[in-house]
Amino acid sequence: MKIQKIGVKMQRRRRSIPTKKIQLNISVWERWWQNFSLTRLIRNIIIAIFSAQVLTAGILLTISAIRDRKKHLHKFPTIELKEVQVGANRLQLYSNGKDLYNAMLEAIDQAEKSIYIESYIWKDDQAGWDFKTHLARKAAEGVEVYVIFDMIGNLVVPRQFKKSFDPAIHLIEYQALGSYQHVIDPRHYALDHRKLLIVDGKTGFIGGYNIGSLYADSWRDTHLRIQGPATTELAHSFVDFWNRFGPRHHPIQHRYQRRFDPLINLHGNDALRLTFPIRDMYIEAINRAEHSIYLSNAYFVPDGSLLDSLKAAAQRGVDVRILVPWKSNHVVADWISHSYFSECLDAGIHILGYRHTMLHAKTCTIDGQWSTVGTANLDRLSSIGNYEINLEIYSSDFAQQMERLFACDTEDVIELRAEDWHHRPWYTKLSEHILAPLRFMM
């Protein structure tokens, strides 16, 4: 009897073991499900992606810093271009910083009534001090001198340098976020990325050059001098900016006569009013192209509409050539721009890498008729973010100058081939995919 009872108990125990296991598994699943949080999962995914981006960017920045220490400054090809007449205006292109700065300082020295100068970056170096000295001299002579520079763009510039402008010079250090209330309004995140000089409302300069010895000696950029009535539009743009963001007790009162010029149009992005005509200007001109599009830009991070326009132009037989720095001063921006190259190459667009130095130009010329020179990069910060200014010029003579400059810049470049680009290393592609989401912030 005892043996039978023991056998029955063992059988019951064997039967109960699976049931207990099932109950245990269900209990574990229920506890996991009770502790599950979709919010926590999404948060962890975001943290993982962000960490991967930070790690990738950190590695690239480290490599870039090591590369820059070993980098030697190289001379880059230049070309002398003559002044051209466009309507009632005379236009002169500059592709060399020293020549440009000499022309700007000469114009400052000849000022009789007013000098308006605006720069995103103003370095504490020889070039920076040269401009300050010349401006102070003219202010002492009674010329009204107005200066604007961006606070964020000059964060690394010593505070003492920014405070040492002559007291006779009217000065704005533009701040993107002027108050705590602006934090919740994205329109107030815009930086002042413009570069302008207007003397007496008669001579104006506009383009990509900031003020600094590095740019004069080592960077390849493009600037434009205008002499004639179109300069007043640049003056109006400066005055409007000053009177909006400058001291209320000291607005600029002088007003220049406005003119309609069918050959030279000014386009300025206005973040506060959410108007961004420069991007639309590019798209409209690209959509009209029949023969050629020669585009130079420091940071190629276009939005979908602009990229589609460029691809469509190439697919209908237009010779589309995009010149970018092969190694720019922002290595992360380089890698983000690389994520667009496959689409471009597959569409028949020529991607050309400028190998000599940092290419900082923001120019384009189309069909030997239409051109633009200005401050706007082809990225989202310039397209729908910062304050920017570009000139749109209808002139075959000026377009010919632009084409000659583009030909000089592309004499010795790295031209990408679709087959080679598609077979780049897997880790390079992975890095580009990790950084790709950052394109919406650049």
CSV table of C-alpha atoms in Angstrom, one decimal:
chain,number,residue,atom,x,y,z
A,1,MET,CA,0.0,0.0,0.0
A,2,LYS,CA,2.8,2.4,0.9
A,3,ILE,CA,4.5,1.7,-2.4
A,4,GLN,CA,1.3,2.4,-4.3
A,5,LYS,CA,0.7,5.7,-2.5
A,6,ILE,CA,4.3,6.8,-3.2
A,7,GLY,CA,3.8,5.9,-6.9
A,8,VAL,CA,0.5,7.9,-7.1
A,9,LYS,CA,2.2,10.9,-5.5
A,10,MET,CA,5.1,10.8,-7.9
A,11,GLN,CA,2.6,10.6,-10.9
A,12,ARG,CA,0.7,13.6,-9.5
A,13,ARG,CA,4.0,15.5,-9.1
A,14,ARG,CA,5.0,14.7,-12.7
A,15,ARG,CA,1.7,15.9,-14.0
A,16,SER,CA,1.9,19.1,-12.0
A,17,ILE,CA,5.4,20.1,-13.2
A,18,PRO,CA,4.5,21.3,-16.7
A,19,THR,CA,1.5,23.2,-15.3
A,20,LYS,CA,3.8,25.0,-12.9
A,21,LYS,CA,6.3,25.8,-15.6
A,22,ILE,CA,3.5,27.2,-17.8
A,23,GLN,CA,2.2,29.2,-14.9
A,24,LEU,CA,5.7,30.5,-14.2
A,25,ASN,CA,6.2,31.5,-17.8
A,26,ILE,CA,2.9,33.3,-17.9
A,27,SER,CA,3.8,35.0,-14.7
A,28,VAL,CA,7.1,36.2,-16.1
A,29,TRP,CA,5.4,37.4,-19.3
A,30,GLU,CA,2.7,39.2,-17.3
A,31,ARG,CA,5.3,40.9,-15.2
A,32,TRP,CA,7.3,42.0,-18.3
A,33,TRP,CA,4.2,43.2,-20.0
A,34,GLN,CA,3.2,45.2,-16.8
A,35,ASN,CA,6.6,46.8,-16.7
A,36,PHE,CA,6.7,47.5,-20.5
A,37,SER,CA,6.5,51.1,-21.5
A,38,LEU,CA,6.3,52.3,-25.1
A,39,THR,CA,7.6,55.7,-24.0
A,40,ARG,CA,10.6,54.1,-22.4
A,41,LEU,CA,11.3,52.0,-25.5
A,42,ILE,CA,11.1,55.0,-27.8
A,43,ARG,CA,13.3,57.0,-25.4
A,44,ASN,CA,15.9,54.2,-25.4
A,45,ILE,CA,15.9,54.0,-29.2
A,46,ILE,CA,16.4,57.8,-29.4
A,47,ILE,CA,19.2,57.7,-26.9
A,48,ALA,CA,20.9,54.9,-28.8
A,49,ILE,CA,20.6,56.7,-32.2
A,50,PHE,CA,21.8,60.0,-30.6
A,51,SER,CA,24.7,58.2,-28.9
A,52,ALA,CA,25.7,56.6,-32.2
A,53,GLN,CA,25.6,60.0,-33.9
A,54,VAL,CA,27.7,61.6,-31.1
A,55,LEU,CA,30.2,58.8,-31.3
A,56,THR,CA,30.5,59.0,-35.1
A,57,ALA,CA,30.8,62.8,-35.1
A,58,GLY,CA,33.4,62.6,-32.3
A,59,ILE,CA,35.5,60.2,-34.2
A,60,LEU,CA,35.3,62.3,-37.4
A,61,LEU,CA,36.1,65.5,-35.5
A,62,THR,CA,39.1,63.8,-33.9
A,63,ILE,CA,40.4,62.6,-37.3
A,64,SER,CA,39.8,66.1,-38.7
A,65,ALA,CA,41.7,67.7,-35.9
A,66,ILE,CA,44.7,65.4,-36.5
A,67,ARG,CA,44.4,66.0,-40.2
A,68,ASP,CA,44.4,69.8,-39.8
A,69,ARG,CA,47.5,69.7,-37.6
A,70,LYS,CA,49.4,68.0,-40.5
A,71,LYS,CA,47.8,70.1,-43.2
A,72,HIS,CA,49.9,72.5,-45.2
A,73,LEU,CA,48.4,75.5,-46.9
A,74,HIS,CA,48.3,75.1,-50.7
A,75,LYS,CA,48.0,77.7,-53.3
A,76,PHE,CA,44.9,77.5,-55.4
A,77,PRO,CA,44.4,78.5,-59.1
A,78,THR,CA,43.2,82.1,-59.6
A,79,ILE,CA,42.1,84.1,-62.5
A,80,GLU,CA,41.9,87.9,-63.1
A,81,LEU,CA,38.5,89.0,-64.2
A,82,LYS,CA,37.7,92.4,-65.7
A,83,GLU,CA,34.8,94.7,-64.5
A,84,VAL,CA,31.7,94.2,-66.6
A,85,GLN,CA,28.8,96.6,-67.3
A,86,VAL,CA,25.3,95.4,-66.4
A,87,GLY,CA,22.7,98.0,-67.2
A,88,ALA,CA,23.7,101.2,-65.2
A,89,ASN,CA,26.0,99.2,-62.9
A,90,ARG,CA,29.6,98.0,-63.0
A,91,LEU,CA,30.3,94.6,-61.5
A,92,GLN,CA,33.6,93.2,-60.4
A,93,LEU,CA,34.1,89.6,-59.2
A,94,TYR,CA,36.7,88.7,-56.6
A,95,SER,CA,38.0,85.2,-56.0
A,96,ASN,CA,41.1,86.2,-53.9
A,97,GLY,CA,40.7,87.5,-50.4
A,98,LYS,CA,43.7,89.8,-50.5
A,99,ASP,CA,42.5,91.6,-53.6
A,100,LEU,CA,39.0,91.8,-52.1
A,101,TYR,CA,40.2,93.3,-48.8
A,102,ASN,CA,42.3,95.8,-50.6
A,103,ALA,CA,39.3,97.0,-52.6
A,104,MET,CA,37.1,97.1,-49.6
A,105,LEU,CA,39.6,99.1,-47.5
A,106,GLU,CA,40.1,101.5,-50.5
A,107,ALA,CA,36.3,102.0,-50.7
A,108,ILE,CA,36.2,102.7,-46.9
A,109,ASP,CA,39.0,105.2,-47.2
A,110,GLN,CA,37.1,107.1,-49.9
A,111,ALA,CA,33.8,107.3,-47.9
A,112,GLU,CA,32.3,110.8,-47.5
A,113,LYS,CA,29.0,110.2,-45.7
A,114,SER,CA,28.3,106.7,-44.6
A,115,ILE,CA,29.8,103.2,-44.2
A,116,TYR,CA,27.6,100.2,-43.5
A,117,ILE,CA,29.5,96.9,-42.9
A,118,GLU,CA,28.0,93.6,-41.8
A,119,SER,CA,30.0,90.3,-41.3
A,120,TYR,CA,29.0,86.9,-39.8
A,121,ILE,CA,32.6,86.4,-38.5
A,122,TRP,CA,35.1,89.2,-37.7
A,123,LYS,CA,38.4,87.7,-36.5
A,124,ASP,CA,40.8,89.1,-34.0
A,125,ASP,CA,43.8,89.1,-36.3
A,126,GLN,CA,45.7,91.4,-38.7
A,127,ALA,CA,42.8,91.6,-41.2
A,128,GLY,CA,40.3,92.2,-38.5
A,129,TRP,CA,42.4,95.0,-37.0
A,130,ASP,CA,43.0,96.5,-40.4
A,131,PHE,CA,39.3,97.0,-40.9
A,132,LYS,CA,38.8,98.3,-37.4
A,133,THR,CA,41.6,100.9,-37.9
A,134,HIS,CA,40.3,102.1,-41.2
A,135,LEU,CA,36.7,102.4,-39.9
A,136,ALA,CA,37.8,104.3,-36.8
A,137,ARG,CA,39.7,106.7,-38.9
A,138,LYS,CA,36.7,107.5,-41.1
A,139,ALA,CA,34.4,107.8,-38.0
A,140,ALA,CA,36.9,110.3,-36.6
A,141,GLU,CA,36.5,112.3,-39.8
A,142,GLY,CA,32.8,112.5,-39.2
A,143,VAL,CA,31.6,109.7,-41.5
A,144,GLU,CA,28.7,107.7,-40.1
A,145,VAL,CA,30.0,104.2,-39.5
A,146,TYR,CA,27.6,101.4,-38.7
A,147,VAL,CA,28.8,97.8,-37.9
A,148,ILE,CA,26.9,94.6,-37.4
A,149,PHE,CA,28.4,91.2,-36.6
A,150,ASP,CA,26.8,88.0,-35.3
A,151,MET,CA,27.3,87.0,-31.6
A,152,ILE,CA,27.2,83.2,-32.2
A,153,GLY,CA,29.5,83.4,-35.2
A,154,ASN,CA,32.1,85.2,-33.1
A,155,LEU,CA,31.9,83.1,-29.9
A,156,VAL,CA,35.5,82.2,-30.1
A,157,VAL,CA,36.6,85.8,-30.8
A,158,PRO,CA,38.0,87.4,-27.6
A,159,ARG,CA,35.5,89.6,-25.9
A,160,GLN,CA,38.1,92.4,-25.6
A,161,PHE,CA,38.4,92.6,-29.3
A,162,LYS,CA,34.7,93.0,-29.7
A,163,LYS,CA,34.5,95.7,-27.1
A,164,SER,CA,37.4,97.7,-28.5
A,165,PHE,CA,35.6,99.2,-31.5
A,166,ASP,CA,36.0,103.0,-31.5
A,167,PRO,CA,33.2,104.6,-29.5
A,168,ALA,CA,32.3,106.8,-32.5
A,169,ILE,CA,31.3,103.6,-34.5
A,170,HIS,CA,27.7,102.5,-34.1
A,171,LEU,CA,27.7,98.8,-33.3
A,172,ILE,CA,25.3,95.9,-33.1
A,173,GLU,CA,26.4,92.5,-31.9
A,174,TYR,CA,23.3,90.6,-33.2
A,175,GLN,CA,21.9,88.0,-30.8
A,176,ALA,CA,19.7,85.3,-32.1
A,177,LEU,CA,17.9,84.8,-28.8
A,178,GLY,CA,17.3,88.3,-27.4
A,179,SER,CA,15.2,87.2,-24.5
A,180,TYR,CA,13.9,84.1,-22.7
A,181,GLN,CA,10.6,84.4,-24.5
A,182,HIS,CA,12.4,83.8,-27.9
A,183,VAL,CA,13.3,80.3,-26.8
A,184,ILE,CA,9.8,79.0,-27.7
A,185,ASP,CA,9.8,80.7,-31.1
A,186,PRO,CA,12.0,79.0,-33.8
A,187,ARG,CA,12.0,82.2,-35.8
A,188,HIS,CA,14.4,83.8,-33.2
A,189,TYR,CA,17.0,81.0,-33.7
A,190,ALA,CA,18.2,82.5,-37.0
A,191,LEU,CA,21.8,83.8,-37.2
A,192,ASP,CA,22.9,86.8,-39.2
A,193,HIS,CA,25.0,85.1,-41.9
A,194,ARG,CA,25.2,88.1,-44.2
A,195,LYS,CA,28.3,89.8,-45.4
A,196,LEU,CA,27.9,93.3,-46.7
A,197,LEU,CA,29.8,96.6,-47.2
A,198,ILE,CA,28.0,99.7,-48.6
A,199,VAL,CA,29.9,103.0,-48.9
A,200,ASP,CA,27.9,106.2,-49.5
A,201,GLY,CA,25.1,104.2,-51.1
A,202,LYS,CA,27.2,104.0,-54.3
A,203,THR,CA,29.6,101.2,-53.9
A,204,GLY,CA,28.6,97.8,-52.4
A,205,PHE,CA,30.2,94.5,-51.7
A,206,ILE,CA,28.4,91.1,-51.2
A,207,GLY,CA,29.5,87.5,-51.1
A,208,GLY,CA,30.9,84.7,-49.0
A,209,TYR,CA,34.0,86.3,-47.4
A,210,ASN,CA,34.0,87.0,-43.7
A,211,ILE,CA,36.7,89.2,-42.2
A,212,GLY,CA,39.9,87.5,-41.2
A,213,SER,CA,43.4,86.7,-42.3
A,214,LEU,CA,42.6,83.0,-42.8
A,215,TYR,CA,40.0,83.9,-45.4
A,216,ALA,CA,42.4,86.4,-47.1
A,217,ASP,CA,45.3,84.0,-47.4
A,218,SER,CA,43.9,80.5,-47.5
A,219,TRP,CA,40.3,80.1,-48.5
A,220,ARG,CA,38.8,80.1,-52.0
A,221,ASP,CA,35.6,82.3,-51.9
A,222,THR,CA,33.7,84.6,-54.2
A,223,HIS,CA,32.6,88.2,-53.6
A,224,LEU,CA,31.1,90.8,-55.8
A,225,ARG,CA,31.5,94.6,-55.9
A,226,ILE,CA,28.7,96.7,-57.4
A,227,GLN,CA,29.1,100.3,-58.4
A,228,GLY,CA,25.9,102.0,-59.4
A,229,PRO,CA,22.3,102.5,-58.5
A,230,ALA,CA,21.7,98.8,-57.6
A,231,THR,CA,23.9,99.4,-54.5
A,232,THR,CA,21.0,101.3,-52.9
A,233,GLU,CA,19.1,98.0,-52.6
A,234,LEU,CA,22.0,96.6,-50.5
A,235,ALA,CA,21.9,99.8,-48.4
A,236,HIS,CA,18.2,99.4,-47.9
A,237,SER,CA,18.7,95.8,-46.7
A,238,PHE,CA,21.3,96.9,-44.2
A,239,VAL,CA,19.2,99.8,-42.9
A,240,ASP,CA,16.1,97.6,-42.5
A,241,PHE,CA,18.1,95.1,-40.5
A,242,TRP,CA,19.7,97.8,-38.3
A,243,ASN,CA,16.4,99.6,-37.6
A,244,ARG,CA,14.7,96.3,-36.7
A,245,PHE,CA,17.4,94.9,-34.3
A,246,GLY,CA,19.4,98.0,-33.4
A,247,PRO,CA,18.9,100.5,-30.6
A,248,ARG,CA,15.5,102.1,-30.9
A,249,HIS,CA,16.9,105.5,-29.9
A,250,HIS,CA,19.3,105.5,-32.8
A,251,PRO,CA,17.7,104.3,-36.1
A,252,ILE,CA,19.3,105.1,-39.4
A,253,GLN,CA,17.2,107.9,-40.8
A,254,HIS,CA,18.7,108.2,-44.3
A,255,ARG,CA,16.6,106.7,-47.1
A,256,TYR,CA,17.9,106.0,-50.5
A,257,GLN,CA,15.7,106.2,-53.6
A,258,ARG,CA,14.5,102.7,-54.6
A,259,ARG,CA,14.7,101.6,-58.2
A,260,PHE,CA,13.4,98.6,-60.1
A,261,ASP,CA,16.2,96.9,-62.0
A,262,PRO,CA,15.2,94.1,-64.4
A,263,LEU,CA,18.9,92.9,-64.6
A,264,ILE,CA,19.9,92.8,-60.9
A,265,ASN,CA,17.5,91.6,-58.2
A,266,LEU,CA,18.1,91.3,-54.4
A,267,HIS,CA,16.7,88.3,-52.5
A,268,GLY,CA,17.0,88.3,-48.7
A,269,ASN,CA,15.8,85.6,-46.3
A,270,ASP,CA,13.8,87.0,-43.4
A,271,ALA,CA,13.4,84.5,-40.6
A,272,LEU,CA,11.2,86.7,-38.5
A,273,ARG,CA,8.7,87.0,-41.4
A,274,LEU,CA,9.2,83.4,-42.5
A,275,THR,CA,10.1,84.5,-46.0
A,276,PHE,CA,12.9,82.5,-47.7
A,277,PRO,CA,13.1,83.6,-51.4
A,278,ILE,CA,16.7,82.5,-52.1
A,279,ARG,CA,15.7,78.8,-52.2
A,280,ASP,CA,12.8,79.6,-54.5
A,281,MET,CA,15.1,81.7,-56.7
A,282,TYR,CA,17.4,78.7,-57.1
A,283,ILE,CA,14.6,76.2,-57.9
A,284,GLU,CA,13.0,78.5,-60.4
A,285,ALA,CA,16.2,79.1,-62.3
A,286,ILE,CA,17.2,75.4,-62.2
A,287,ASN,CA,13.7,74.5,-63.6
A,288,ARG,CA,14.3,76.8,-66.5
A,289,ALA,CA,17.8,75.6,-67.4
A,290,GLU,CA,18.2,74.2,-70.9
A,291,HIS,CA,22.0,73.7,-71.3
A,292,SER,CA,24.2,74.1,-68.2
A,293,ILE,CA,24.1,74.6,-64.5
A,294,TYR,CA,27.5,75.4,-62.8
A,295,LEU,CA,27.0,75.5,-59.1
A,296,SER,CA,29.7,76.1,-56.4
A,297,ASN,CA,28.8,75.8,-52.7
A,298,ALA,CA,30.6,75.2,-49.4
A,299,TYR,CA,27.9,72.9,-47.8
A,300,PHE,CA,25.7,70.9,-50.1
A,301,VAL,CA,22.8,69.7,-48.0
A,302,PRO,CA,19.7,70.5,-50.2
A,303,ASP,CA,16.1,69.9,-49.3
A,304,GLY,CA,14.0,67.5,-51.3
A,305,SER,CA,12.5,70.0,-53.7
A,306,LEU,CA,15.9,71.6,-54.6
A,307,LEU,CA,17.5,68.1,-55.0
A,308,ASP,CA,14.6,67.0,-57.3
A,309,SER,CA,15.0,70.1,-59.5
A,310,LEU,CA,18.7,69.4,-59.9
A,311,LYS,CA,18.1,65.7,-60.8
A,312,ALA,CA,15.2,66.6,-63.2
A,313,ALA,CA,17.5,69.1,-65.0
A,314,ALA,CA,20.2,66.5,-65.4
A,315,GLN,CA,17.7,63.9,-66.6
A,316,ARG,CA,16.4,66.2,-69.3
A,317,GLY,CA,20.0,66.7,-70.7
A,318,VAL,CA,21.2,69.7,-68.8
A,319,ASP,CA,24.9,69.6,-68.0
A,320,VAL,CA,24.7,69.9,-64.2
A,321,ARG,CA,28.0,70.3,-62.3
A,322,ILE,CA,28.2,70.8,-58.6
A,323,LEU,CA,31.5,71.9,-57.1
A,324,VAL,CA,32.0,71.4,-53.3
A,325,PRO,CA,35.1,71.3,-51.1
A,326,TRP,CA,36.4,67.8,-50.9
A,327,LYS,CA,37.5,68.5,-47.3
A,328,SER,CA,35.7,71.5,-45.8
A,329,ASN,CA,36.1,73.2,-42.4
A,330,HIS,CA,33.1,71.1,-41.1
A,331,VAL,CA,33.9,67.4,-41.4
A,332,VAL,CA,30.4,66.4,-40.2
A,333,ALA,CA,28.8,68.5,-42.9
A,334,ASP,CA,31.0,66.8,-45.4
A,335,TRP,CA,29.8,63.4,-44.4
A,336,ILE,CA,26.2,64.5,-44.4
A,337,SER,CA,26.5,65.9,-47.9
A,338,HIS,CA,28.1,62.6,-49.1
A,339,SER,CA,24.7,60.9,-48.4
A,340,TYR,CA,23.3,62.9,-51.4
A,341,PHE,CA,26.0,62.0,-53.9
A,342,SER,CA,24.6,58.6,-54.9
A,343,GLU,CA,21.2,60.1,-55.9
A,344,CYS,CA,23.0,62.9,-57.8
A,345,LEU,CA,25.4,60.6,-59.7
A,346,ASP,CA,22.6,58.2,-60.6
A,347,ALA,CA,20.6,61.1,-62.1
A,348,GLY,CA,23.6,62.2,-64.2
A,349,ILE,CA,24.8,65.1,-62.1
A,350,HIS,CA,28.6,65.7,-62.0
A,351,ILE,CA,30.0,65.9,-58.5
A,352,LEU,CA,33.3,67.7,-58.4
A,353,GLY,CA,35.5,67.9,-55.2
A,354,TYR,CA,37.7,71.0,-54.8
A,355,ARG,CA,41.0,69.6,-53.6
A,356,HIS,CA,43.2,72.7,-53.1
A,357,THR,CA,41.8,74.4,-50.0
A,358,MET,CA,38.5,75.2,-48.3
A,359,LEU,CA,36.0,76.3,-51.0
A,360,HIS,CA,33.5,78.7,-49.4
A,361,ALA,CA,31.8,80.2,-52.4
A,362,LYS,CA,28.0,80.4,-52.8
A,363,THR,CA,27.5,81.0,-56.5
A,364,CYS,CA,25.7,79.6,-59.5
A,365,THR,CA,25.4,80.4,-63.2
A,366,ILE,CA,23.0,78.9,-65.7
A,367,ASP,CA,22.8,78.8,-69.5
A,368,GLY,CA,25.3,81.6,-69.9
A,369,GLN,CA,22.6,84.1,-68.9
A,370,TRP,CA,21.6,83.9,-65.3
A,371,SER,CA,23.9,84.1,-62.2
A,372,THR,CA,23.7,84.5,-58.5
A,373,VAL,CA,26.3,85.5,-55.9
A,374,GLY,CA,25.6,85.8,-52.2
A,375,THR,CA,25.9,84.5,-48.7
A,376,ALA,CA,23.5,81.5,-48.7
A,377,ASN,CA,24.7,78.0,-48.6
A,378,LEU,CA,22.7,75.1,-50.0
A,379,ASP,CA,21.7,73.7,-46.6
A,380,ARG,CA,18.6,74.1,-44.4
A,381,LEU,CA,20.2,76.7,-42.1
A,382,SER,CA,20.6,79.0,-45.1
A,383,SER,CA,17.5,78.0,-47.0
A,384,ILE,CA,14.9,78.2,-44.2
A,385,GLY,CA,16.8,79.4,-41.2
A,386,ASN,CA,19.4,82.2,-41.1
A,387,TYR,CA,19.3,85.8,-42.4
A,388,GLU,CA,20.9,85.6,-45.9
A,389,ILE,CA,21.2,87.8,-48.9
A,390,ASN,CA,21.9,86.9,-52.6
A,391,LEU,CA,21.9,88.9,-55.8
A,392,GLU,CA,20.3,87.5,-59.0
A,393,ILE,CA,21.9,88.8,-62.1
A,394,TYR,CA,20.6,88.6,-65.7
A,395,SER,CA,23.6,89.3,-68.0
A,396,SER,CA,25.4,87.2,-70.6
A,397,ASP,CA,28.6,89.2,-70.0
A,398,PHE,CA,28.6,88.6,-66.3
A,399,ALA,CA,27.6,84.9,-66.8
A,400,GLN,CA,30.6,84.6,-69.1
A,401,GLN,CA,32.8,85.8,-66.2
A,402,MET,CA,31.2,83.3,-63.9
A,403,GLU,CA,31.8,80.5,-66.3
A,404,ARG,CA,35.4,81.4,-66.7
A,405,LEU,CA,35.8,81.4,-62.9
A,406,PHE,CA,34.1,78.0,-62.7
A,407,ALA,CA,36.4,76.6,-65.4
A,408,CYS,CA,39.4,77.8,-63.4
A,409,ASP,CA,38.1,76.2,-60.2
A,410,THR,CA,37.5,72.9,-61.9
A,411,GLU,CA,40.8,72.5,-63.7
A,412,ASP,CA,42.1,70.1,-61.1
A,413,VAL,CA,39.3,68.5,-59.1
A,414,ILE,CA,38.2,65.1,-57.9
A,415,GLU,CA,35.3,64.0,-60.1
A,416,LEU,CA,33.2,61.2,-58.6
A,417,ARG,CA,32.3,58.2,-60.6
A,418,ALA,CA,29.0,56.4,-59.8
A,419,GLU,CA,30.5,52.9,-59.9
A,420,ASP,CA,33.4,53.8,-57.6
A,421,TRP,CA,31.2,55.8,-55.2
A,422,HIS,CA,28.7,52.9,-54.9
A,423,HIS,CA,31.5,50.6,-53.9
A,424,ARG,CA,33.0,52.7,-51.1
A,425,PRO,CA,33.7,50.9,-47.9
A,426,TRP,CA,30.7,49.6,-45.8
A,427,TYR,CA,31.8,51.5,-42.7
A,428,THR,CA,31.8,54.7,-44.7
A,429,LYS,CA,28.2,54.1,-45.8
A,430,LEU,CA,27.2,53.2,-42.2
A,431,SER,CA,28.7,56.4,-40.9
A,432,GLU,CA,26.8,58.4,-43.5
A,433,HIS,CA,23.5,56.6,-42.6
A,434,ILE,CA,24.1,57.3,-38.9
A,435,LEU,CA,24.7,61.0,-39.5
A,436,ALA,CA,22.0,61.4,-42.2
A,437,PRO,CA,19.2,62.5,-39.7
A,438,LEU,CA,21.3,65.5,-38.8
A,439,ARG,CA,20.8,66.9,-42.3
A,440,PHE,CA,17.5,68.5,-41.0
A,441,MET,CA,19.6,70.5,-38.5
A,442,MET,CA,22.2,71.8,-41.0
